[in-house]
Tab-separated table of C-alpha atoms (C1' of nucleotides) in Angstrom:
chain	number	residue	atom	x	y	z
A	1	MET	CA	0.000	0.000	0.000
A	2	ILE	CA	1.464	3.346	-1.040
A	3	ARG	CA	0.575	6.015	1.502
A	4	VAL	CA	0.128	9.469	-0.126
A	5	LEU	CA	-0.089	12.964	1.309
A	6	LEU	CA	-2.205	15.307	-0.836
A	7	ALA	CA	-1.599	19.077	-0.612
A	8	GLU	CA	-3.856	21.307	-2.720
A	9	ASP	CA	-5.626	24.470	-1.664
A	10	GLN	CA	-8.781	24.182	-3.759
A	11	GLY	CA	-11.065	21.943	-1.746
A	12	MET	CA	-13.051	20.596	-4.659
A	13	ILE	CA	-9.915	19.648	-6.579
A	14	ARG	CA	-8.367	18.084	-3.491
A	15	GLY	CA	-11.441	15.987	-2.908
A	16	ALA	CA	-11.642	14.991	-6.547
A	17	LEU	CA	-7.991	13.917	-6.622
A	18	ALA	CA	-8.518	11.945	-3.427
A	19	SER	CA	-11.436	10.206	-5.081
A	20	LEU	CA	-9.305	9.473	-8.147
A	21	LEU	CA	-6.558	7.934	-6.041
A	22	GLY	CA	-9.129	6.048	-3.996
A	23	LEU	CA	-9.948	4.007	-7.102
A	24	GLU	CA	-6.463	2.505	-7.055
A	25	PRO	CA	-6.198	-0.644	-4.962
A	26	ASP	CA	-2.535	-0.082	-4.011
A	27	ILE	CA	-2.754	3.640	-3.149
A	28	GLU	CA	-4.120	5.181	0.021
A	29	VAL	CA	-4.556	8.888	0.809
A	30	ALA	CA	-2.926	9.042	4.233
A	31	GLY	CA	-3.293	12.787	4.743
A	32	GLU	CA	-4.560	16.001	3.191
A	33	ALA	CA	-3.415	19.625	3.489
A	34	ALA	CA	-4.690	22.946	2.152
A	35	ASP	CA	-1.422	24.916	2.238
A	36	GLY	CA	2.332	24.442	2.460
A	37	ASP	CA	2.640	24.840	6.216
A	38	GLU	CA	-0.086	22.309	6.852
A	39	ALA	CA	1.562	19.943	4.356
A	40	LEU	CA	4.789	19.979	6.341
A	41	ALA	CA	2.981	19.413	9.636
A	42	VAL	CA	0.965	16.517	8.272
A	43	ALA	CA	4.021	14.982	6.602
A	44	VAL	CA	5.869	15.006	9.916
A	45	LYS	CA	2.934	13.380	11.627
A	46	VAL	CA	1.797	10.707	9.188
A	47	ARG	CA	5.161	9.920	7.512
A	48	PRO	CA	3.724	9.232	4.061
A	49	ASP	CA	5.622	7.356	1.369
A	50	VAL	CA	4.853	10.049	-1.178
A	51	ALA	CA	3.800	13.708	-0.922
A	52	LEU	CA	1.883	15.213	-3.855
A	53	LEU	CA	2.162	19.002	-3.675
A	54	ASP	CA	0.492	21.762	-5.648
A	55	ILE	CA	2.701	24.834	-6.167
A	56	GLU	CA	0.214	27.701	-6.074
A	57	MET	CA	-1.017	27.666	-2.498
A	58	PRO	CA	-1.558	30.410	0.097
A	59	GLY	CA	1.139	30.849	2.700
A	60	ALA	CA	4.143	28.612	2.083
A	61	ASP	CA	3.962	27.445	-1.536
A	62	GLY	CA	4.545	23.914	-2.731
A	63	LEU	CA	8.184	24.490	-3.654
A	64	THR	CA	9.010	25.811	-0.193
A	65	ALA	CA	7.105	22.935	1.392
A	66	CYS	CA	9.004	20.516	-0.853
A	67	ALA	CA	12.353	21.705	0.463
A	68	LYS	CA	11.216	21.481	4.071
A	69	ILE	CA	9.641	18.046	3.745
A	70	THR	CA	12.721	16.698	1.970
A	71	GLU	CA	14.797	17.930	4.883
A	72	ARG	CA	12.574	16.888	7.770
A	73	VAL	CA	11.087	13.676	6.357
A	74	PRO	CA	13.767	12.298	4.023
A	75	ALA	CA	11.959	8.975	3.565
A	76	CYS	CA	9.071	10.825	1.945
A	77	ARG	CA	9.456	11.264	-1.799
A	78	VAL	CA	8.011	14.553	-3.022
A	79	MET	CA	6.063	15.010	-6.258
A	80	ILE	CA	4.975	18.378	-7.644
A	81	LEU	CA	1.577	18.658	-9.358
A	82	THR	CA	0.936	22.066	-10.853
A	83	THR	CA	-1.197	23.961	-13.323
A	84	PHE	CA	1.744	25.763	-14.887
A	85	GLY	CA	4.660	23.906	-16.406
A	86	ARG	CA	7.067	26.794	-16.043
A	87	PRO	CA	10.740	26.059	-16.614
A	88	GLY	CA	11.802	27.935	-13.504
A	89	TYR	CA	9.349	25.992	-11.380
A	90	LEU	CA	10.802	22.711	-12.583
A	91	ARG	CA	14.326	23.898	-11.885
A	92	THR	CA	13.441	25.101	-8.402
A	93	ALA	CA	11.541	21.889	-7.702
A	94	MET	CA	14.534	19.761	-8.638
A	95	GLU	CA	16.813	21.867	-6.462
A	96	ALA	CA	14.322	21.467	-3.618
A	97	GLY	CA	14.557	17.704	-3.867
A	98	ALA	CA	11.412	16.815	-5.801
A	99	VAL	CA	11.523	13.555	-7.741
A	100	ALA	CA	8.562	14.174	-10.028
A	101	PHE	CA	6.960	17.113	-11.799
A	102	LEU	CA	3.484	16.703	-13.271
A	103	VAL	CA	1.173	19.223	-14.905
A	104	LYS	CA	-2.586	19.131	-14.455
A	105	ASP	CA	-3.024	19.150	-18.231
A	106	SER	CA	-1.928	15.515	-18.406
A	107	PRO	CA	-4.492	12.708	-18.589
A	108	ALA	CA	-5.824	11.618	-15.217
A	109	ARG	CA	-4.623	8.040	-15.511
A	110	GLU	CA	-1.006	9.202	-15.528
A	111	LEU	CA	-1.235	10.293	-11.916
A	112	ALA	CA	-1.430	6.846	-10.346
A	113	ALA	CA	1.185	5.553	-12.765
A	114	ALA	CA	3.552	8.352	-11.789
A	115	ILE	CA	3.021	7.673	-8.098
A	116	ARG	CA	3.910	3.996	-8.590
A	117	ARG	CA	7.019	4.868	-10.550
A	118	VAL	CA	8.127	7.340	-7.907
A	119	HIS	CA	7.502	4.803	-5.186
A	120	ALA	CA	9.644	2.356	-7.118
A	121	GLY	CA	12.524	4.831	-7.036
A	122	GLU	CA	12.174	6.440	-10.458
A	123	ARG	CA	11.963	10.124	-11.345
A	124	VAL	CA	9.051	11.342	-13.458
A	125	ILE	CA	9.521	14.466	-15.532
A	126	ASP	CA	7.913	15.439	-18.799
A	127	PRO	CA	10.711	15.308	-21.393
A	128	GLY	CA	9.520	18.397	-23.261
A	129	LEU	CA	9.365	20.409	-20.098
A	130	ALA	CA	12.810	19.236	-19.048
A	131	ALA	CA	14.173	20.339	-22.402
A	132	ALA	CA	12.486	23.731	-22.054
A	133	ALA	CA	13.940	24.191	-18.588
A	134	LEU	CA	17.424	23.347	-19.771
A	135	SER	CA	17.272	25.455	-22.917
A	136	ALA	CA	15.852	28.423	-21.037
A	137	GLY	CA	18.848	28.404	-18.708
A	138	PRO	CA	18.827	29.542	-15.113
A	139	ASN	CA	17.059	32.596	-13.750
A	140	PRO	CA	19.074	35.566	-15.086
A	141	LEU	CA	17.644	38.042	-12.592
A	142	SER	CA	19.826	39.033	-9.660
A	143	PRO	CA	18.135	38.806	-6.235
A	144	ARG	CA	17.601	42.530	-6.092
A	145	GLU	CA	16.218	42.677	-9.619
A	146	ARG	CA	13.835	39.912	-8.707
A	147	ASP	CA	12.719	41.807	-5.581
A	148	VAL	CA	12.043	44.970	-7.490
A	149	LEU	CA	10.256	43.237	-10.345
A	150	ALA	CA	8.107	41.290	-7.902
A	151	ALA	CA	7.251	44.518	-6.102
A	152	ALA	CA	6.310	46.109	-9.409
A	153	ALA	CA	4.141	43.174	-10.442
A	154	ASP	CA	1.057	44.359	-8.585
A	155	GLY	CA	1.049	47.780	-10.223
A	156	SER	CA	2.909	49.714	-7.567
A	157	THR	CA	4.543	52.947	-8.655
A	158	ILE	CA	8.288	53.581	-8.492
A	159	VAL	CA	7.856	55.717	-5.376
A	160	ASP	CA	5.984	52.919	-3.596
A	161	ILE	CA	8.601	50.350	-4.443
A	162	ALA	CA	11.439	52.642	-3.406
A	163	ALA	CA	9.786	53.229	-0.044
A	164	ARG	CA	9.026	49.554	0.501
A	165	LEU	CA	12.561	48.387	-0.323
A	166	HIS	CA	14.352	51.416	1.158
A	167	LEU	CA	15.940	52.436	-2.117
A	168	SER	CA	16.191	55.650	-4.073
A	169	GLU	CA	13.819	56.113	-6.976
A	170	GLY	CA	16.661	56.109	-9.454
A	171	THR	CA	17.856	52.769	-8.147
A	172	VAL	CA	14.470	51.196	-8.541
A	173	ARG	CA	14.286	52.482	-12.093
A	174	ASN	CA	17.676	51.018	-12.753
A	175	TYR	CA	16.769	47.540	-11.508
A	176	LEU	CA	13.571	47.603	-13.462
A	177	SER	CA	15.464	48.648	-16.545
A	178	ALA	CA	17.875	45.755	-16.061
A	179	ALA	CA	14.996	43.334	-15.563
A	180	ILE	CA	13.314	44.634	-18.690
A	181	GLN	CA	16.437	44.032	-20.737
A	182	LYS	CA	17.179	40.606	-19.283
A	183	THR	CA	13.647	39.459	-20.027
A	184	ARG	CA	13.868	41.007	-23.505
A	185	ALA	CA	10.757	43.016	-22.735
A	186	ARG	CA	9.818	46.550	-23.739
A	187	ASN	CA	8.402	47.734	-20.427
A	188	ARG	CA	7.799	46.508	-16.913
A	189	ILE	CA	4.483	44.885	-17.764
A	190	GLU	CA	6.028	42.636	-20.380
A	191	ALA	CA	8.945	42.008	-18.043
A	192	VAL	CA	6.604	40.791	-15.312
A	193	GLN	CA	4.760	38.546	-17.740
A	194	ARG	CA	7.904	37.038	-19.211
A	195	ALA	CA	9.352	36.452	-15.766
A	196	ARG	CA	6.113	34.811	-14.650
A	197	THR	CA	5.845	32.454	-17.595
A	198	GLN	CA	9.445	31.439	-17.031
A	199	GLY	CA	8.830	30.864	-13.335
A	200	TRP	CA	11.387	33.486	-12.331
A	201	LEU	CA	9.221	35.286	-9.811
B	28	MET	CA	-30.040	8.954	-12.978
B	29	ILE	CA	-28.746	12.488	-13.530
B	30	ARG	CA	-26.727	12.626	-16.748
B	31	VAL	CA	-23.901	15.200	-16.518
B	32	LEU	CA	-21.642	16.770	-19.142
B	33	LEU	CA	-18.236	17.720	-17.754
B	34	ALA	CA	-16.236	20.476	-19.508
B	35	GLU	CA	-12.797	21.253	-18.111
B	36	ASP	CA	-9.561	21.736	-20.016
B	37	GLN	CA	-7.109	20.288	-17.519
B	38	GLY	CA	-7.203	16.564	-18.138
B	39	MET	CA	-6.185	15.507	-14.676
B	40	ILE	CA	-8.819	17.683	-13.033
B	41	ARG	CA	-11.458	16.509	-15.484
B	42	GLY	CA	-10.660	12.913	-14.721
B	43	ALA	CA	-10.609	13.542	-10.994
B	44	LEU	CA	-13.983	15.262	-11.078
B	45	ALA	CA	-15.390	12.399	-13.136
B	46	SER	CA	-14.132	10.001	-10.509
B	47	LEU	CA	-15.689	12.118	-7.768
B	48	LEU	CA	-19.069	12.104	-9.507
B	49	GLY	CA	-18.713	8.409	-10.241
B	50	LEU	CA	-18.977	7.754	-6.500
B	51	GLU	CA	-22.542	9.065	-6.499
B	52	PRO	CA	-25.136	6.379	-7.238
B	53	ASP	CA	-27.602	8.768	-8.889
B	54	ILE	CA	-25.142	10.701	-11.072
B	55	GLU	CA	-23.602	9.578	-14.345
B	56	VAL	CA	-20.955	11.384	-16.422
B	57	ALA	CA	-22.584	11.243	-19.840
B	58	GLY	CA	-19.934	13.224	-21.689
B	59	GLU	CA	-16.654	15.078	-21.332
B	60	ALA	CA	-15.158	18.049	-23.173
B	61	ALA	CA	-11.842	19.886	-23.057
B	62	ASP	CA	-12.975	23.272	-24.386
B	63	GLY	CA	-16.082	25.337	-25.003
B	64	ASP	CA	-16.624	24.355	-28.611
B	65	GLU	CA	-16.372	20.682	-27.788
B	66	ALA	CA	-18.746	21.192	-24.862
B	67	LEU	CA	-21.422	22.554	-27.190
B	68	ALA	CA	-20.950	19.726	-29.689
B	69	VAL	CA	-21.162	17.057	-27.011
B	70	ALA	CA	-24.169	18.714	-25.383
B	71	VAL	CA	-26.027	18.666	-28.686
B	72	LYS	CA	-25.183	15.018	-29.175
B	73	VAL	CA	-25.741	13.483	-25.740
B	74	ARG	CA	-28.470	15.827	-24.444
B	75	PRO	CA	-27.338	15.787	-20.799
B	76	ASP	CA	-29.567	16.852	-17.920
B	77	VAL	CA	-26.845	19.071	-16.514
B	78	ALA	CA	-23.692	20.659	-17.997
B	79	LEU	CA	-20.845	21.517	-15.629
B	80	LEU	CA	-18.598	24.090	-17.295
B	81	ASP	CA	-15.245	25.540	-16.299
B	82	ILE	CA	-14.783	29.184	-17.358
B	83	GLU	CA	-11.075	29.373	-18.150
B	84	MET	CA	-10.734	27.161	-21.199
B	85	PRO	CA	-8.944	27.569	-24.529
B	86	GLY	CA	-11.033	28.628	-27.487
B	87	ALA	CA	-14.626	29.386	-26.533
B	88	ASP	CA	-14.694	29.901	-22.779
B	89	GLY	CA	-17.279	28.469	-20.419
B	90	LEU	CA	-19.446	31.582	-20.371
B	91	THR	CA	-19.706	31.628	-24.158
B	92	ALA	CA	-20.429	27.912	-24.195
B	93	CYS	CA	-23.084	28.459	-21.519
B	94	ALA	CA	-24.972	30.920	-23.697
B	95	LYS	CA	-24.834	28.632	-26.725
B	96	ILE	CA	-25.873	25.498	-24.840
B	97	THR	CA	-28.756	27.333	-23.189
B	98	GLU	CA	-29.921	28.370	-26.636
B	99	ARG	CA	-29.395	25.113	-28.509
B	100	VAL	CA	-30.214	22.610	-25.762
B	101	PRO	CA	-32.741	24.378	-23.544
B	102	ALA	CA	-33.501	21.211	-21.550
B	103	CYS	CA	-29.904	21.147	-20.325
B	104	ARG	CA	-29.343	23.116	-17.150
B	105	VAL	CA	-25.933	24.784	-17.084
B	106	MET	CA	-23.704	25.053	-14.010
B	107	ILE	CA	-20.476	27.053	-13.873
B	108	LEU	CA	-17.524	25.672	-11.901
B	109	THR	CA	-14.577	28.054	-11.756
B	110	THR	CA	-11.389	28.842	-9.899
B	111	PHE	CA	-12.146	32.533	-9.612
B	112	GLY	CA	-15.297	33.843	-7.959
B	113	ARG	CA	-15.239	37.149	-9.797
B	114	PRO	CA	-18.354	39.284	-9.560
B	115	GLY	CA	-18.359	40.031	-13.283
B	116	TYR	CA	-18.154	36.331	-14.102
B	117	LEU	CA	-21.190	35.614	-11.962
B	118	ARG	CA	-23.125	38.422	-13.606
B	119	THR	CA	-22.197	37.278	-17.100
B	120	ALA	CA	-23.011	33.671	-16.208
B	121	MET	CA	-26.493	34.621	-15.019
B	122	GLU	CA	-27.106	36.636	-18.173
B	123	ALA	CA	-25.958	33.628	-20.199
B	124	GLY	CA	-28.562	31.440	-18.540
B	125	ALA	CA	-26.532	29.550	-15.961
B	126	VAL	CA	-28.475	28.253	-12.954
B	127	ALA	CA	-25.524	27.608	-10.648
B	128	PHE	CA	-22.146	29.152	-9.927
B	129	LEU	CA	-19.624	27.179	-7.883
B	130	VAL	CA	-16.007	27.925	-7.007
B	131	LYS	CA	-13.372	25.228	-6.797
B	132	ASP	CA	-12.452	26.407	-3.312
B	133	SER	CA	-15.622	24.834	-1.919
B	134	PRO	CA	-15.532	21.408	-0.277
B	135	ALA	CA	-15.795	18.517	-2.721
B	136	ARG	CA	-18.969	17.108	-1.240
B	137	GLU	CA	-20.876	20.242	-2.244
B	138	LEU	CA	-20.547	19.404	-5.903
B	139	ALA	CA	-22.914	16.452	-5.983
B	140	ALA	CA	-25.318	18.248	-3.681
B	141	ALA	CA	-25.385	21.237	-6.017
B	142	ILE	CA	-25.993	19.014	-9.033
B	143	ARG	CA	-28.973	17.425	-7.316
B	144	ARG	CA	-30.425	20.767	-6.345
B	145	VAL	CA	-30.023	22.072	-9.885
B	146	HIS	CA	-31.624	18.960	-11.294
B	147	ALA	CA	-34.524	19.542	-8.921
B	148	GLY	CA	-35.041	23.006	-10.396
B	149	GLU	CA	-33.213	25.141	-7.853
B	150	ARG	CA	-30.503	27.712	-8.434
B	151	VAL	CA	-27.224	27.421	-6.526
B	152	ILE	CA	-25.221	30.564	-5.918
B	153	ASP	CA	-22.888	31.405	-3.067
B	154	PRO	CA	-24.665	34.161	-1.076
B	155	GLY	CA	-21.471	36.090	-0.379
B	156	LEU	CA	-20.523	36.085	-4.007
B	157	ALA	CA	-23.999	37.168	-5.044
B	158	ALA	CA	-23.789	40.073	-2.628
B	159	ALA	CA	-20.376	41.036	-3.974
B	160	ALA	CA	-21.668	40.949	-7.533
B	161	LEU	CA	-24.626	43.144	-6.673
B	162	SER	CA	-22.660	45.649	-4.609
B	163	ALA	CA	-19.940	45.896	-7.245
B	164	GLY	CA	-22.506	46.939	-9.808
B	165	PRO	CA	-22.257	46.305	-13.515
B	166	ASN	CA	-19.132	46.639	-15.614
B	167	PRO	CA	-18.477	50.395	-15.796
B	168	LEU	CA	-16.141	50.171	-18.778
B	169	SER	CA	-17.497	51.176	-22.157
B	170	PRO	CA	-16.890	48.642	-24.959
B	171	ARG	CA	-14.044	50.677	-26.383
B	172	GLU	CA	-12.434	51.168	-23.004
B	173	ARG	CA	-12.628	47.453	-22.438
B	174	ASP	CA	-11.019	46.802	-25.831
B	175	VAL	CA	-8.147	49.118	-25.124
B	176	LEU	CA	-7.572	47.848	-21.610
B	177	ALA	CA	-7.635	44.262	-22.818
B	178	ALA	CA	-5.129	45.141	-25.523
B	179	ALA	CA	-2.907	46.781	-22.926
B	180	ALA	CA	-3.099	43.804	-20.580
B	181	ASP	CA	-0.319	41.863	-22.265
B	182	GLY	CA	2.175	44.697	-22.007
B	183	SER	CA	1.705	46.219	-25.439
B	184	THR	CA	2.799	49.825	-25.856
B	185	ILE	CA	0.448	52.653	-26.789
B	186	VAL	CA	1.732	52.642	-30.358
B	187	ASP	CA	1.009	48.923	-30.733
B	188	ILE	CA	-2.496	49.259	-29.394
B	189	ALA	CA	-3.210	52.276	-31.593
B	190	ALA	CA	-2.091	50.345	-34.661
B	191	ARG	CA	-4.038	47.225	-33.707
B	192	LEU	CA	-7.286	49.093	-33.056
B	193	HIS	CA	-6.821	51.734	-35.784
B	194	LEU	CA	-6.847	54.654	-33.385
B	195	SER	CA	-4.633	57.664	-32.775
B	196	GLU	CA	-2.176	57.425	-29.913
B	197	GLY	CA	-3.919	60.194	-28.033
B	198	THR	CA	-7.191	58.303	-28.218
B	199	VAL	CA	-5.664	55.181	-26.797
B	200	ARG	CA	-4.180	57.195	-23.942
B	201	ASN	CA	-7.534	58.731	-23.316
B	202	TYR	CA	-9.351	55.392	-23.087
B	203	LEU	CA	-6.685	54.039	-20.824
B	204	SER	CA	-6.959	57.108	-18.647
B	205	ALA	CA	-10.714	56.625	-18.412
B	206	ALA	CA	-10.276	52.957	-17.556
B	207	ILE	CA	-7.721	53.853	-14.895
B	208	GLN	CA	-10.129	56.267	-13.263
B	209	LYS	CA	-13.143	53.983	-13.466
B	210	THR	CA	-11.198	51.169	-11.840
B	211	ARG	CA	-9.828	53.597	-9.231
B	212	ALA	CA	-6.324	52.597	-10.207
B	213	ARG	CA	-3.139	54.657	-10.427
B	214	ASN	CA	-1.799	53.282	-13.690
B	215	ARG	CA	-2.656	50.794	-16.390
B	216	ILE	CA	-1.171	47.851	-14.514
B	217	GLU	CA	-3.412	48.349	-11.526
B	218	ALA	CA	-6.315	49.012	-13.877
B	219	VAL	CA	-5.790	45.665	-15.606
B	220	GLN	CA	-5.578	43.874	-12.272
B	221	ARG	CA	-8.670	45.505	-10.829
B	222	ALA	CA	-10.620	44.808	-13.994
B	223	ARG	CA	-9.483	41.189	-13.933
B	224	THR	CA	-10.421	40.573	-10.318
B	225	GLN	CA	-13.830	42.085	-11.018
B	226	GLY	CA	-14.290	39.919	-14.093
B	227	TRP	CA	-14.582	42.931	-16.389
B	228	LEU	CA	-12.160	41.731	-19.035
C	24	DC	C1'	48.256	40.956	-4.895
C	25	DG	C1'	46.095	42.915	-8.813
C	26	DT	C1'	42.424	42.234	-11.906
C	27	DT	C1'	38.209	40.814	-13.527
C	28	DG	C1'	33.416	40.461	-13.237
C	29	DA	C1'	28.961	40.588	-10.841
C	30	DC	C1'	25.990	42.995	-8.000
C	31	DC	C1'	24.358	47.139	-5.657
C	32	DA	C1'	23.304	51.931	-5.769
C	33	DT	C1'	22.569	56.771	-7.603
C	34	DG	C1'	21.316	61.043	-10.441
C	35	DA	C1'	20.732	63.300	-15.122
C	36	DC	C1'	18.481	62.893	-19.335
C	37	DA	C1'	15.136	61.271	-23.011
C	38	DT	C1'	11.007	58.826	-23.827
C	39	DT	C1'	6.646	57.106	-22.707
C	40	DT	C1'	2.507	57.467	-20.217
C	41	DG	C1'	-1.489	59.783	-17.975
C	42	DT	C1'	-4.589	63.969	-17.669
C	43	DC	C1'	-7.247	67.550	-19.421
C	44	DA	C1'	-10.251	70.428	-22.371
C	45	DG	C1'	-12.688	70.089	-26.303
C	46	DA	C1'	-15.125	68.442	-30.789
C	47	DT	C1'	-18.363	65.289	-32.979
C	48	DC	C1'	-22.036	62.062	-33.055
C	49	DA	C1'	-25.931	58.983	-31.639
C	50	DC	C1'	-29.554	58.242	-28.561
C	51	DC	C1'	-33.102	58.908	-25.065
C	52	DC	C1'	-36.730	61.485	-22.905
C	53	DG	C1'	-39.783	65.354	-22.038
D	8	DC	C1'	-38.237	69.242	-31.750
D	9	DG	C1'	-34.516	70.261	-28.568
D	10	DG	C1'	-31.756	69.570	-24.500
D	11	DG	C1'	-29.251	66.388	-22.045
D	12	DT	C1'	-26.393	62.284	-21.607
D	13	DG	C1'	-22.887	59.354	-22.720
D	14	DA	C1'	-19.697	57.210	-26.107
D	15	DT	C1'	-16.030	58.022	-29.458
D	16	DC	C1'	-12.075	60.425	-30.879
D	17	DT	C1'	-8.197	63.956	-30.895
D	18	DG	C1'	-3.963	66.985	-29.577
D	19	DA	C1'	-1.378	69.747	-25.936
D	20	DC	C1'	0.623	69.511	-21.576
D	21	DA	C1'	2.330	67.515	-17.131
D	22	DA	C1'	3.964	63.526	-14.725
D	23	DA	C1'	5.853	59.077	-14.505
D	24	DT	C1'	8.900	55.684	-16.576
D	25	DG	C1'	13.063	53.786	-18.943
D	26	DT	C1'	18.062	54.472	-20.262
D	27	DC	C1'	22.603	55.705	-19.579
D	28	DA	C1'	27.044	56.833	-17.452
D	29	DT	C1'	29.218	56.402	-13.224
D	30	DG	C1'	31.088	54.860	-8.755
D	31	DG	C1'	31.455	51.606	-4.833
D	32	DT	C1'	31.764	46.898	-2.776
D	33	DC	C1'	32.936	42.187	-2.723
D	34	DA	C1'	34.230	37.450	-4.135
D	35	DA	C1'	36.717	34.636	-7.548
D	36	DC	C1'	40.754	33.742	-10.106
D	37	DG	C1'	45.336	33.756	-12.048
DNA sequence: CGTTGACCATGACATTTGTCAGATCACCCG
DNA sequence: CGGGTGATCTGACAAATGTCATGGTCAACG
């Protein structure tokens, strides 16, 4: 019996996935969590064989939870299940110790198959996505550039960002300009979008 | 037996929801679709009692499909199941003839209950969301303002938008300015975000 | 130890963006 | 019919944004 921890913030999806896994005779949902912090707590308590984590969750996201679970519960093998197959997500997931990376676009039957393969010691990664992650290269944004771009993502003005990060306005403009060029964008809006689709934010 | 059509683009979620509904003795998944156009075609063919439509789908979205199914298959009662409980979505869904509006955040067990209530002739709408939709009022953006804001949403520059919509640059700036004020935003980025969260785009 | 390169930080300048006042047109209502 | 209302469209001006040149710090490398 493979004991699985299921972390997904949308209740209806979590329940539906639990139902899907419940059909499998050799898989058991040993715990559920609605955010990253809860996922870690439940993983520590129930010691599952496999943790299936969504990335986009409130509070600690799935990638953060992945790193913590890998550290605190090394016997638990972590799989990422996400809506967005962004190259940067895959890269971060691998660095955080994940052994599988699935996208919700895939057919439903692949989920149980992937869990069995992971439990058997394999890694499961979509080949096309792996190629995209490798060809895209690592995140080119410096930490500060990433901070500033992330702060700009919600529509804040330069003055706001400068105040929030304790920088001069000129400095903020400079980082944004650098981010715009590194993302090959024409303005901050495009820069935010490119960075998002690459998983750099 | 309640015969349900399930339209959802993410294969794994579609399969999981089908599994969830398969647990119910009085509900049968009579058809599945991965986008709005397919949903209409399948609805015409299998004549389901209830259609459960996601909104965010490639091609024709769930709201468009809702209007067409309501027109072509009047016996089929349409339910919307979406990630985002945006007031404008709810309003549009009601105008398109939907009889239920569910968000994926809700607990999984509510899905089957909602389907039964809809099949019994009731409407199912989250009271809080209904209140939000009413208090937010209708979409304040004029058609042209909406066009321009939507064109600006992907980071296009004024010149691009002007060329795409065959307008002068000053006109585009003017519409954007109007949209910024109507959304109570400080710049186009905030305006796009506010409009999105309200379901106005 | 010097040099190279990356990152952090800033202000001056040019470009883009947002605001305003106004013109035209269609439509509704008294 | 005529006045009012709101949508569409435009150019001039003010404000915000993006670019550039520059300097400082620090770690890596020969």
